[in-house]
CSV table of C-alpha atoms in Angstrom, one decimal:
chain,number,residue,atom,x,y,z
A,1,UNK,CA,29.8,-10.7,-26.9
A,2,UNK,CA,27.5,-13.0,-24.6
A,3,UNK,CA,29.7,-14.5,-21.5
A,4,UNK,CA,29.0,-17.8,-20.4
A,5,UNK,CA,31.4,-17.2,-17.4
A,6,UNK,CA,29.6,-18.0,-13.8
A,7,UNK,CA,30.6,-14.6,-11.4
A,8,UNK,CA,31.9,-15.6,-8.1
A,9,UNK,CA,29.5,-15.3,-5.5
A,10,UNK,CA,30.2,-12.1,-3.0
A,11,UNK,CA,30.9,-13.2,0.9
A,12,UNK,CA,27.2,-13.9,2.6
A,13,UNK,CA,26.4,-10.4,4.7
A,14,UNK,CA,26.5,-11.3,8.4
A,15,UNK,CA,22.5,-11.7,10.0
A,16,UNK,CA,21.3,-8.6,12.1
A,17,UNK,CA,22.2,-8.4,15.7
A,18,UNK,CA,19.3,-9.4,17.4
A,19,UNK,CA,20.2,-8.1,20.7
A,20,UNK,CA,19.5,-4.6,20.0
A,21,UNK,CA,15.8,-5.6,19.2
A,22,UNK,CA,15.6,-7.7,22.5
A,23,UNK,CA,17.0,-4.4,24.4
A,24,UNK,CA,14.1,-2.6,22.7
A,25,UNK,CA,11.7,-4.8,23.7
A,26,UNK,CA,12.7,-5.4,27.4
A,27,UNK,CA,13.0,-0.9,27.2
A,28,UNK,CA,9.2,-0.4,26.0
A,29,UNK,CA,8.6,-3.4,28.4
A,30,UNK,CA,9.9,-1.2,31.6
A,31,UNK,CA,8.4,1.7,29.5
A,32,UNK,CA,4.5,0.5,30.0
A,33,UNK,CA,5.1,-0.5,32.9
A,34,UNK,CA,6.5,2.6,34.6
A,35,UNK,CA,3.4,4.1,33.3
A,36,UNK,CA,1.1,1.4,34.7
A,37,UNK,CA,2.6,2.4,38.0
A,38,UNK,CA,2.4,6.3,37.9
A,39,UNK,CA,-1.3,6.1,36.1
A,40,UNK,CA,-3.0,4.0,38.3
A,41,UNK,CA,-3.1,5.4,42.1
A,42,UNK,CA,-1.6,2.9,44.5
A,43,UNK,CA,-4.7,2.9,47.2
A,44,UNK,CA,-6.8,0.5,44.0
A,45,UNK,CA,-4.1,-2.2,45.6
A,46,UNK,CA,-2.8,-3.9,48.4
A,47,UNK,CA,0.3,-1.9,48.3
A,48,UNK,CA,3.1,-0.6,50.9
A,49,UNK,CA,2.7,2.6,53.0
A,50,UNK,CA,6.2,3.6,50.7
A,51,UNK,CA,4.2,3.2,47.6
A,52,UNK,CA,2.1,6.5,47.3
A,53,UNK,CA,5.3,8.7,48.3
A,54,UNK,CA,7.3,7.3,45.5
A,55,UNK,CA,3.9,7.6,43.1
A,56,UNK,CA,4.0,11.4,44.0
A,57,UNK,CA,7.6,11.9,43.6
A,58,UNK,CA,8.1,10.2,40.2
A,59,UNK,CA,4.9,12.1,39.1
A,60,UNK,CA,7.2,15.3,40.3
A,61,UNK,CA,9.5,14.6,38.2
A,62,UNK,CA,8.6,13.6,35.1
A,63,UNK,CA,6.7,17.0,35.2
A,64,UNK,CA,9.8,18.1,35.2
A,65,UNK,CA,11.3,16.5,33.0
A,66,UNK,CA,8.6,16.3,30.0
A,67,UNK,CA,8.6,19.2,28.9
A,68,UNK,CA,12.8,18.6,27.9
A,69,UNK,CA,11.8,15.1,26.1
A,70,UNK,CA,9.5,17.3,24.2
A,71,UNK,CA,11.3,19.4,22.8
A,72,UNK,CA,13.7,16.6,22.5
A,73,UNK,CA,11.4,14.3,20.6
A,74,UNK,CA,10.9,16.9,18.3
A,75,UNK,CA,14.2,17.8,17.5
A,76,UNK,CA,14.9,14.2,16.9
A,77,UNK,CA,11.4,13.9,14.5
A,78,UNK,CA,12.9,17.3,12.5
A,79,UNK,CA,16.4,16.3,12.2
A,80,UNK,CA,15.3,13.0,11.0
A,81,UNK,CA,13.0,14.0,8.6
A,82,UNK,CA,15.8,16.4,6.6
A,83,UNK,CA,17.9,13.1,6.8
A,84,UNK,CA,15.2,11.5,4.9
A,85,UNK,CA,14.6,14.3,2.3
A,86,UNK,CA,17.9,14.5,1.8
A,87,UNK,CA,19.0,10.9,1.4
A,88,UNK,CA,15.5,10.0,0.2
A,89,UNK,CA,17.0,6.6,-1.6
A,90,UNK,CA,19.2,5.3,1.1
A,91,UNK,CA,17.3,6.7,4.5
A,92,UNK,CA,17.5,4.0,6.9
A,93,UNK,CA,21.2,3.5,5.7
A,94,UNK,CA,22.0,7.4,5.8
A,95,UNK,CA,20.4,7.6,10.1
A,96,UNK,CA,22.8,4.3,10.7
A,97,UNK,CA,26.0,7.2,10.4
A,98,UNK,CA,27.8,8.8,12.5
A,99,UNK,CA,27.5,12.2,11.5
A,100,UNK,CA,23.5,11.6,10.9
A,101,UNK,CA,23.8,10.8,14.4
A,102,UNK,CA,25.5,13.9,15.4
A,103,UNK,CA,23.4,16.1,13.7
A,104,UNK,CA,20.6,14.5,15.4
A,105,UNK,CA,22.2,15.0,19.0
A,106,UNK,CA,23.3,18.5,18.1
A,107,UNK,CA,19.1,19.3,17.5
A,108,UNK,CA,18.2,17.2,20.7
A,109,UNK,CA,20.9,19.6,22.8
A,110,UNK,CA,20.1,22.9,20.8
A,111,UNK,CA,16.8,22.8,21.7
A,112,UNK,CA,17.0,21.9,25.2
A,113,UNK,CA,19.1,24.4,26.0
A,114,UNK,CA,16.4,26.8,23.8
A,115,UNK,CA,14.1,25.3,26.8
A,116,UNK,CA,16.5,25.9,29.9
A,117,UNK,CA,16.9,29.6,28.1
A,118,UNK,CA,12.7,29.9,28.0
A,119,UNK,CA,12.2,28.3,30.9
A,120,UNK,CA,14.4,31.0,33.2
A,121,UNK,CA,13.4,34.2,31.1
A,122,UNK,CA,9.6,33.3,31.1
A,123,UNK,CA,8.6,31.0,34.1
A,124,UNK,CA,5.1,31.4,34.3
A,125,UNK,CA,4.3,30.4,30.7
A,126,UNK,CA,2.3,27.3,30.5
A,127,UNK,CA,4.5,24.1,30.3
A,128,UNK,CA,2.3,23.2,27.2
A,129,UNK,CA,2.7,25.7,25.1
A,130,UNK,CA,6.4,26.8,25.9
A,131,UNK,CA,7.4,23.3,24.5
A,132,UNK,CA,5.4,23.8,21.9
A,133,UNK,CA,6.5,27.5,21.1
A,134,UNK,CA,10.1,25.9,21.9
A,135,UNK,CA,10.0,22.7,19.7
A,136,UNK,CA,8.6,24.4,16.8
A,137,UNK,CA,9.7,28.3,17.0
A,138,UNK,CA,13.1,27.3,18.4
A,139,UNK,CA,13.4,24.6,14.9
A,140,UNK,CA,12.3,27.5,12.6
A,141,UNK,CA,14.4,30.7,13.6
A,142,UNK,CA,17.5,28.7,13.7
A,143,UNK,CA,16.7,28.0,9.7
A,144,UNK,CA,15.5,31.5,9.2
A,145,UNK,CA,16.9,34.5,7.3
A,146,UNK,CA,15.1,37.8,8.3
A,147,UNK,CA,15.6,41.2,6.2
A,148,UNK,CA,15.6,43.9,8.1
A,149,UNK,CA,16.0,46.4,5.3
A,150,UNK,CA,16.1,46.2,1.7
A,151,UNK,CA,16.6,49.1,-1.3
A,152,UNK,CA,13.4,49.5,-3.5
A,153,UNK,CA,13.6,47.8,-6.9
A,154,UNK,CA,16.6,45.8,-5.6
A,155,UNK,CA,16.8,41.6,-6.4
A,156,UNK,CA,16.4,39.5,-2.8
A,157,UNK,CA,20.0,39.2,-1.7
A,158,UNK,CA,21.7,41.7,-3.2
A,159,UNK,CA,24.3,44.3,-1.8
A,160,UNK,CA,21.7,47.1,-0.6
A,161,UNK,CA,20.0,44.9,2.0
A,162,UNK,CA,20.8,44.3,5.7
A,163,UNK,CA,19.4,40.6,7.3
A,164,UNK,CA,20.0,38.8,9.7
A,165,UNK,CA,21.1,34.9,9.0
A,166,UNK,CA,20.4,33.3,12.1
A,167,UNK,CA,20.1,30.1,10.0
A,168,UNK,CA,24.0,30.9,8.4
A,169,UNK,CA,25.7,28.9,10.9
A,170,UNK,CA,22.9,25.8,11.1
A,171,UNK,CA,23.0,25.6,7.3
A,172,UNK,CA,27.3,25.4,7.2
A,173,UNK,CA,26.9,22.0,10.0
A,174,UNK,CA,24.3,20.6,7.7
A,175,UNK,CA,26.4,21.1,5.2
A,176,UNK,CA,29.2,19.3,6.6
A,177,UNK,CA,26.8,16.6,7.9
A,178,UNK,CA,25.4,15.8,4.7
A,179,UNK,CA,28.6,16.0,2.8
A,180,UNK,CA,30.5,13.5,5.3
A,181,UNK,CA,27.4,11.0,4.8
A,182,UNK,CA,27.1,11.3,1.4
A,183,UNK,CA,31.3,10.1,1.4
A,184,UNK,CA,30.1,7.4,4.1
A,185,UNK,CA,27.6,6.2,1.9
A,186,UNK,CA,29.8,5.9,-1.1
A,187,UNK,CA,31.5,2.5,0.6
A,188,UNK,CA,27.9,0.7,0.0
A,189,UNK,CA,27.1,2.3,-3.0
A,190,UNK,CA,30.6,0.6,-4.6
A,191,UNK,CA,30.1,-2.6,-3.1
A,192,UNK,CA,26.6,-2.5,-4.7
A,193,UNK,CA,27.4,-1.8,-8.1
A,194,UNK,CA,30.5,-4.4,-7.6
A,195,UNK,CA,28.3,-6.6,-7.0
A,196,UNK,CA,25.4,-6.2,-9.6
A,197,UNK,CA,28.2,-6.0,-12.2
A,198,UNK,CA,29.3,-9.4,-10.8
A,199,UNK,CA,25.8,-10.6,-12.0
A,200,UNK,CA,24.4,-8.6,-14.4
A,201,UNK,CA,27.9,-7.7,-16.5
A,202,UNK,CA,26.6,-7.5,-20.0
A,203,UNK,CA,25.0,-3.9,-21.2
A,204,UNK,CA,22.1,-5.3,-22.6
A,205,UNK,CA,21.1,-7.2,-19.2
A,206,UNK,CA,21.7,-4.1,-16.8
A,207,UNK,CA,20.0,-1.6,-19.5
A,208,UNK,CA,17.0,-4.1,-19.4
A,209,UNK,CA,16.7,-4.0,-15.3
A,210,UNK,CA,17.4,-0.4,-15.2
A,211,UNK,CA,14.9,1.1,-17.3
A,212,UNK,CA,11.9,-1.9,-15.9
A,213,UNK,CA,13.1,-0.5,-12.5
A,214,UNK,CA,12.0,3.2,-13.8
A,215,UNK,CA,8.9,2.2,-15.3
A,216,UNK,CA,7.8,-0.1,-12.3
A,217,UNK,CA,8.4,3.1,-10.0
A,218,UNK,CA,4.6,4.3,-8.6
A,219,UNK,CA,5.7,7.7,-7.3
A,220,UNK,CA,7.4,9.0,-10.5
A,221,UNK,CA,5.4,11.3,-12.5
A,222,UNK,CA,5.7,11.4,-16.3
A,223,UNK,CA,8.3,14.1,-16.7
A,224,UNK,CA,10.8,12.1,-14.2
A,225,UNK,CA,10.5,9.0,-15.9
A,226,UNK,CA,11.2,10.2,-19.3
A,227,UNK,CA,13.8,12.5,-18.0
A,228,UNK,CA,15.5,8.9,-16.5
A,229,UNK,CA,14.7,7.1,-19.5
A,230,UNK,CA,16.3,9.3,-21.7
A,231,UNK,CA,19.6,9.7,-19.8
A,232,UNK,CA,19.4,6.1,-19.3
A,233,UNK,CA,19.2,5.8,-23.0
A,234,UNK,CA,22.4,7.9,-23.6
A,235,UNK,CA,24.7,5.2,-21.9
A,236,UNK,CA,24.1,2.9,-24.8
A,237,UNK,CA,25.9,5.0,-26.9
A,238,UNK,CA,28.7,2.9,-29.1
A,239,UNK,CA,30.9,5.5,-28.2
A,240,UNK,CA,30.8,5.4,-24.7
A,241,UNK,CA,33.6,3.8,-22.9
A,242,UNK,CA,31.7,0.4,-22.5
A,243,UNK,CA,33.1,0.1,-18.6
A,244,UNK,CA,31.5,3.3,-17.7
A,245,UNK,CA,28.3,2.3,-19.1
A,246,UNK,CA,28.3,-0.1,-16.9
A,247,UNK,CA,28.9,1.1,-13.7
A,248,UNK,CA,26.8,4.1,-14.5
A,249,UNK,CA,23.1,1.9,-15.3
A,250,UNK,CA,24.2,-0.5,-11.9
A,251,UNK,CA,24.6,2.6,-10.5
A,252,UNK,CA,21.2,3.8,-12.4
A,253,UNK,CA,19.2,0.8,-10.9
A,254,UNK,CA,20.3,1.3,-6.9
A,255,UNK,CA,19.4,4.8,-7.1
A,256,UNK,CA,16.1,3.9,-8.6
A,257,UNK,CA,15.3,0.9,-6.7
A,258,UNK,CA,17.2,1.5,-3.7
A,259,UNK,CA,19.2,-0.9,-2.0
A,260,UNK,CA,16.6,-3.6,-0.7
A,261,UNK,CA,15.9,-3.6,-4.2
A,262,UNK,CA,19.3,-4.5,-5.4
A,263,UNK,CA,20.0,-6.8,-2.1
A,264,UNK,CA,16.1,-8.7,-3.9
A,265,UNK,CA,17.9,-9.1,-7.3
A,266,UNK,CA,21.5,-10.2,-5.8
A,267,UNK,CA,20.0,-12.5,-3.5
A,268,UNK,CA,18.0,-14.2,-6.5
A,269,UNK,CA,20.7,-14.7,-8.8
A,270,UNK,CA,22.9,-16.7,-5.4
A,271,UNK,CA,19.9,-18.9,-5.7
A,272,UNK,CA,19.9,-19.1,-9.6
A,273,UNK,CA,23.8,-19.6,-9.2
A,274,UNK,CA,23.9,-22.4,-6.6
A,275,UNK,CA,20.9,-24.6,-8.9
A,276,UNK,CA,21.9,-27.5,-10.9
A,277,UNK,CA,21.9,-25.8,-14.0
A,278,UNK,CA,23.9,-22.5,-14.3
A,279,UNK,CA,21.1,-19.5,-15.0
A,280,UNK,CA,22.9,-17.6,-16.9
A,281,UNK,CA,24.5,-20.4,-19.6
A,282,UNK,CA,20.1,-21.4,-19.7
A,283,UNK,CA,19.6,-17.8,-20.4
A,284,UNK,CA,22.0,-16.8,-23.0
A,285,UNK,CA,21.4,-20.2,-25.3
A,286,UNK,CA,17.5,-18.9,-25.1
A,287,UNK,CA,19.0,-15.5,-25.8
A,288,UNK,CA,21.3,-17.0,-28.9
A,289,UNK,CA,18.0,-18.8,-30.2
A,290,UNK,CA,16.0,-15.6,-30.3
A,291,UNK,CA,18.6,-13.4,-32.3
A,292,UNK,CA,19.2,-16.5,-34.5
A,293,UNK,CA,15.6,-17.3,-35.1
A,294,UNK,CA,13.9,-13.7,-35.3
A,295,UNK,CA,14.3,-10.3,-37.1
A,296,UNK,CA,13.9,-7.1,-35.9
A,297,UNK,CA,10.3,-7.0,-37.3
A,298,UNK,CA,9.7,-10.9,-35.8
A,299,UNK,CA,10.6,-10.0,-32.4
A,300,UNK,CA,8.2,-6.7,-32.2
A,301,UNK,CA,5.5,-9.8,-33.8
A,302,UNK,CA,6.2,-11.7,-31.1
A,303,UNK,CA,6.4,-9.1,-28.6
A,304,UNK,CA,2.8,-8.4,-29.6
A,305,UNK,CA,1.9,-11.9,-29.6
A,306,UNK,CA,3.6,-12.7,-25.4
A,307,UNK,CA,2.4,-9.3,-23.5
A,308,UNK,CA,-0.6,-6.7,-23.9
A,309,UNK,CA,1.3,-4.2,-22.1
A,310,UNK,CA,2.0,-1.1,-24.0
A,311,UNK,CA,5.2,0.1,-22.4
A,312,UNK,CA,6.6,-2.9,-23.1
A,313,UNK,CA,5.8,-3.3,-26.9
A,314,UNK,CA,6.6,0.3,-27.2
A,315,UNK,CA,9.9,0.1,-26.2
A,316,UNK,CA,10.8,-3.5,-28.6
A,317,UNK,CA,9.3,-1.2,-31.1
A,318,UNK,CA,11.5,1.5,-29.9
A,319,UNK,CA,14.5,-0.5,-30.0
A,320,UNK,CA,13.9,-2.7,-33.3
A,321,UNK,CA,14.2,0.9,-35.5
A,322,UNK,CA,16.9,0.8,-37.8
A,323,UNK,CA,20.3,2.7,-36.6
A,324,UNK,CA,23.2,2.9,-38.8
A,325,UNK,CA,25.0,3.3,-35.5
A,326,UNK,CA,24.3,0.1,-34.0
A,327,UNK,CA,25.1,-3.5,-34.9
A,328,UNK,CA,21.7,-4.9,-35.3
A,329,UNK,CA,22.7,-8.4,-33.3
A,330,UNK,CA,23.1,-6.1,-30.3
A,331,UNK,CA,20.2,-4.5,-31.2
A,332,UNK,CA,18.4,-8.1,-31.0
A,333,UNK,CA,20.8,-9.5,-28.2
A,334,UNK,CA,19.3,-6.1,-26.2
A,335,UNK,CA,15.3,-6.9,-27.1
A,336,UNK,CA,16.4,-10.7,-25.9
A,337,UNK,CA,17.2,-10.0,-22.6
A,338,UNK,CA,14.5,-7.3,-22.5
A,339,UNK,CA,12.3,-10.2,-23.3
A,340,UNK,CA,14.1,-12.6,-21.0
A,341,UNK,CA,13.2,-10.0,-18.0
A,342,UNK,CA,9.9,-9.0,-19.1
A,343,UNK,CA,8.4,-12.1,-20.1
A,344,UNK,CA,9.9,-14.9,-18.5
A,345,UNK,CA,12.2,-17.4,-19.4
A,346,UNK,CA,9.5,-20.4,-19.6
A,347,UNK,CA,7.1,-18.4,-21.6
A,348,UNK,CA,9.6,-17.6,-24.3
A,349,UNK,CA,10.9,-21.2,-24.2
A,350,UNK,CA,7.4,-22.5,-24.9
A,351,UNK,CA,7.0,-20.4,-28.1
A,352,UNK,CA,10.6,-21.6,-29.2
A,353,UNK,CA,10.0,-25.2,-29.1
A,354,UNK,CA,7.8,-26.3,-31.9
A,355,UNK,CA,4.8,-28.0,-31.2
A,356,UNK,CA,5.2,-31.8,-32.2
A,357,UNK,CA,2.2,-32.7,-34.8
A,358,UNK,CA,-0.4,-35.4,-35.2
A,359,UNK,CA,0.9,-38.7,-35.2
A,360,UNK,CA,0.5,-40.6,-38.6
A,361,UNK,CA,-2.7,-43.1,-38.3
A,362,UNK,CA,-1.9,-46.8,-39.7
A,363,UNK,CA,-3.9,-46.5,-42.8
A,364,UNK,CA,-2.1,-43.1,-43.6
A,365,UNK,CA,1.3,-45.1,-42.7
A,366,UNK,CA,0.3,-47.8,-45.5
A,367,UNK,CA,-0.9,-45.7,-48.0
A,368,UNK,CA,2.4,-44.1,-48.1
């Protein structure tokens, strides 16, 4: 059944701090020019006699100390880069937790200490390369699993084998750390789909923005996508509880467009919502003209006759086959809103309206 009901609008999300990016600035600020200083020699300048001593001793110690912001730096770039393949939907929202910041700091102090340890056991190595060996050995043996011995003929991990797991204990606290995200991230994830289902309530509208947000991704290949489609497809099932459907294609379309994505589509129905005329009572009487004026075989006519694009005439066509399973107004109301989303709502108006004819001349007015 199409609702005419207007959803209430969710509380407006409070504007970024802009503080932190002020700090930031005024940091890199002090940054460059703390580099200025130590780069360019103080006799250039009209400069106090303190000036070259302090040069020489902050040149002392940051040669002390870069080689621990290197390996530093690169325990930051590796921790957040498994943050990112993990969480590769929700990434910036994954590094704003607590326990992605943990795991980060845990790498940062691991491989420090892996430098203090070098450091004393090998003090004539070059600075260069024992950061180097540090940042990226130090990364890899701590994810490593080395056999030491293993019975001929016998599968990889089986009971005649002896390794050695150094990477045992690393892979338990990433397992923690990824588990207590994931929970921290379920709080947006419901507020999301809450929110979309505010919106977008009806099946047929969600199913039509869930599978264009599959086939407008670039980076899928052509197994995924069918793969999506296809357990997209399965939620329109009549017997599927029609409340789970729901939540799971608003679900479907934040883990395929991610939450900007969903934040773009929320943020244009607001504006829809706060117009003169409510959007969605404009949309569903164009939606009620098009399943009262079309067949199944009309719309997949007029679908040819609006858009050249295959994928969308394929699935009208697609979706205007005959099922004994399905009422065929739903299957109309569904190619509607498909259309709505697809098309446009000013484009399918236009072919709706009839075109007004020729007015009658006066001598055709008198000879009737």
């Amino acid at each position: 059944m199409l609702s005419t009901s207007q959803p209430t609008l969710p509380p407006a999300a409070p504007k970024p701090n802009g503080a932190l990016r002020i700090g930031l600035f005024f940091l890199v600020l002090v940054a460059i020019a703390a580099c200025a200083f130590l780069l360019y020699p103080s006799d250039l300048f009209m400069s106090p006699n303190w000036v070259p001593a302090v040069q020489s001793q902050l040149r002392a110690i940051l040669t002390v100390v870069s080689p621990y912001f290197g390996v530093a730096l690169l325990g930051t770039v590796v921790a957040i880069a498994e943050l990112a393949s993990t969480f590769p939907t929700y990434p910036r929202e994954a590094l704003r937790t607590r326990w992605a910041r943990i795991l980060v700091l845990v790498n940062v102090v691991a491989a420090i200490l892996a430098l203090i340890i070098a450091r004393v056991t090998v003090p004539e190595t070059n600075p260069v390369l024992l950061v180097i060996g540090v940042g990226v050995g130090f990364q890899a043996i701590i994810r490593t699993r080395f056999v030491l011995a293993r019975a001929m003929g016998t599968e990889e991990g089986g009971e005649n084998e002896v390794s050695l797991n150094l990477g045992w204990l690393y892979e338990q606290f990433q397992h923690l750390c990824r588990t207590q995200i994931d929970l921290e991230l379920m709080k947006n994830r419901r507020t999301a789909v809450t929110q979309i289902l505010q919106y977008y309530p009806t099946i047929a509208e969600l199913y039509d923005i869930a599978y264009y947000t599959i086939i407008a991704r670039a980076t899928l290949t052509p197994e995924e996508e069918k793969t999506r489609i296809e357990q997209l497809q399965t939620l329109i099932d009549p017997k599927a509880p029609e409340q789970f459907s729901r939540n799971s294609m608003a679900l479907t379309i934040l883990e395929n467009g991610g939450p900007a994505y969903v934040e773009m589509l929320l943020s244009q129905a607001m504006t829809e919502a706060n117009g003169t005329t409510p959007r969605r009572a404009l949309q569903e009487k164009l939606v009620w003209q098009i399943i009262n004026n079309y067949s199944l075989d009309g719309l997949v006519e007029l679908t040819s006759i609006l858009t050249e694009d295959n994928k969308v005439r394929d699935w009208v066509k697609q979706a205007a086959t005959t099922n004994n399973n399905t009422v065929e107004a739903n299957q109309k109301a569904a190619i509607a809103y498909f259309l709505v989303q697809q098309i446009g709502e000013d484009r399918l108006q236009q072919e709706l309206t009839p075109t007004p004819g020729p007015e009658p001349t006066p001598n055709a007015q008198a000879d009737a």
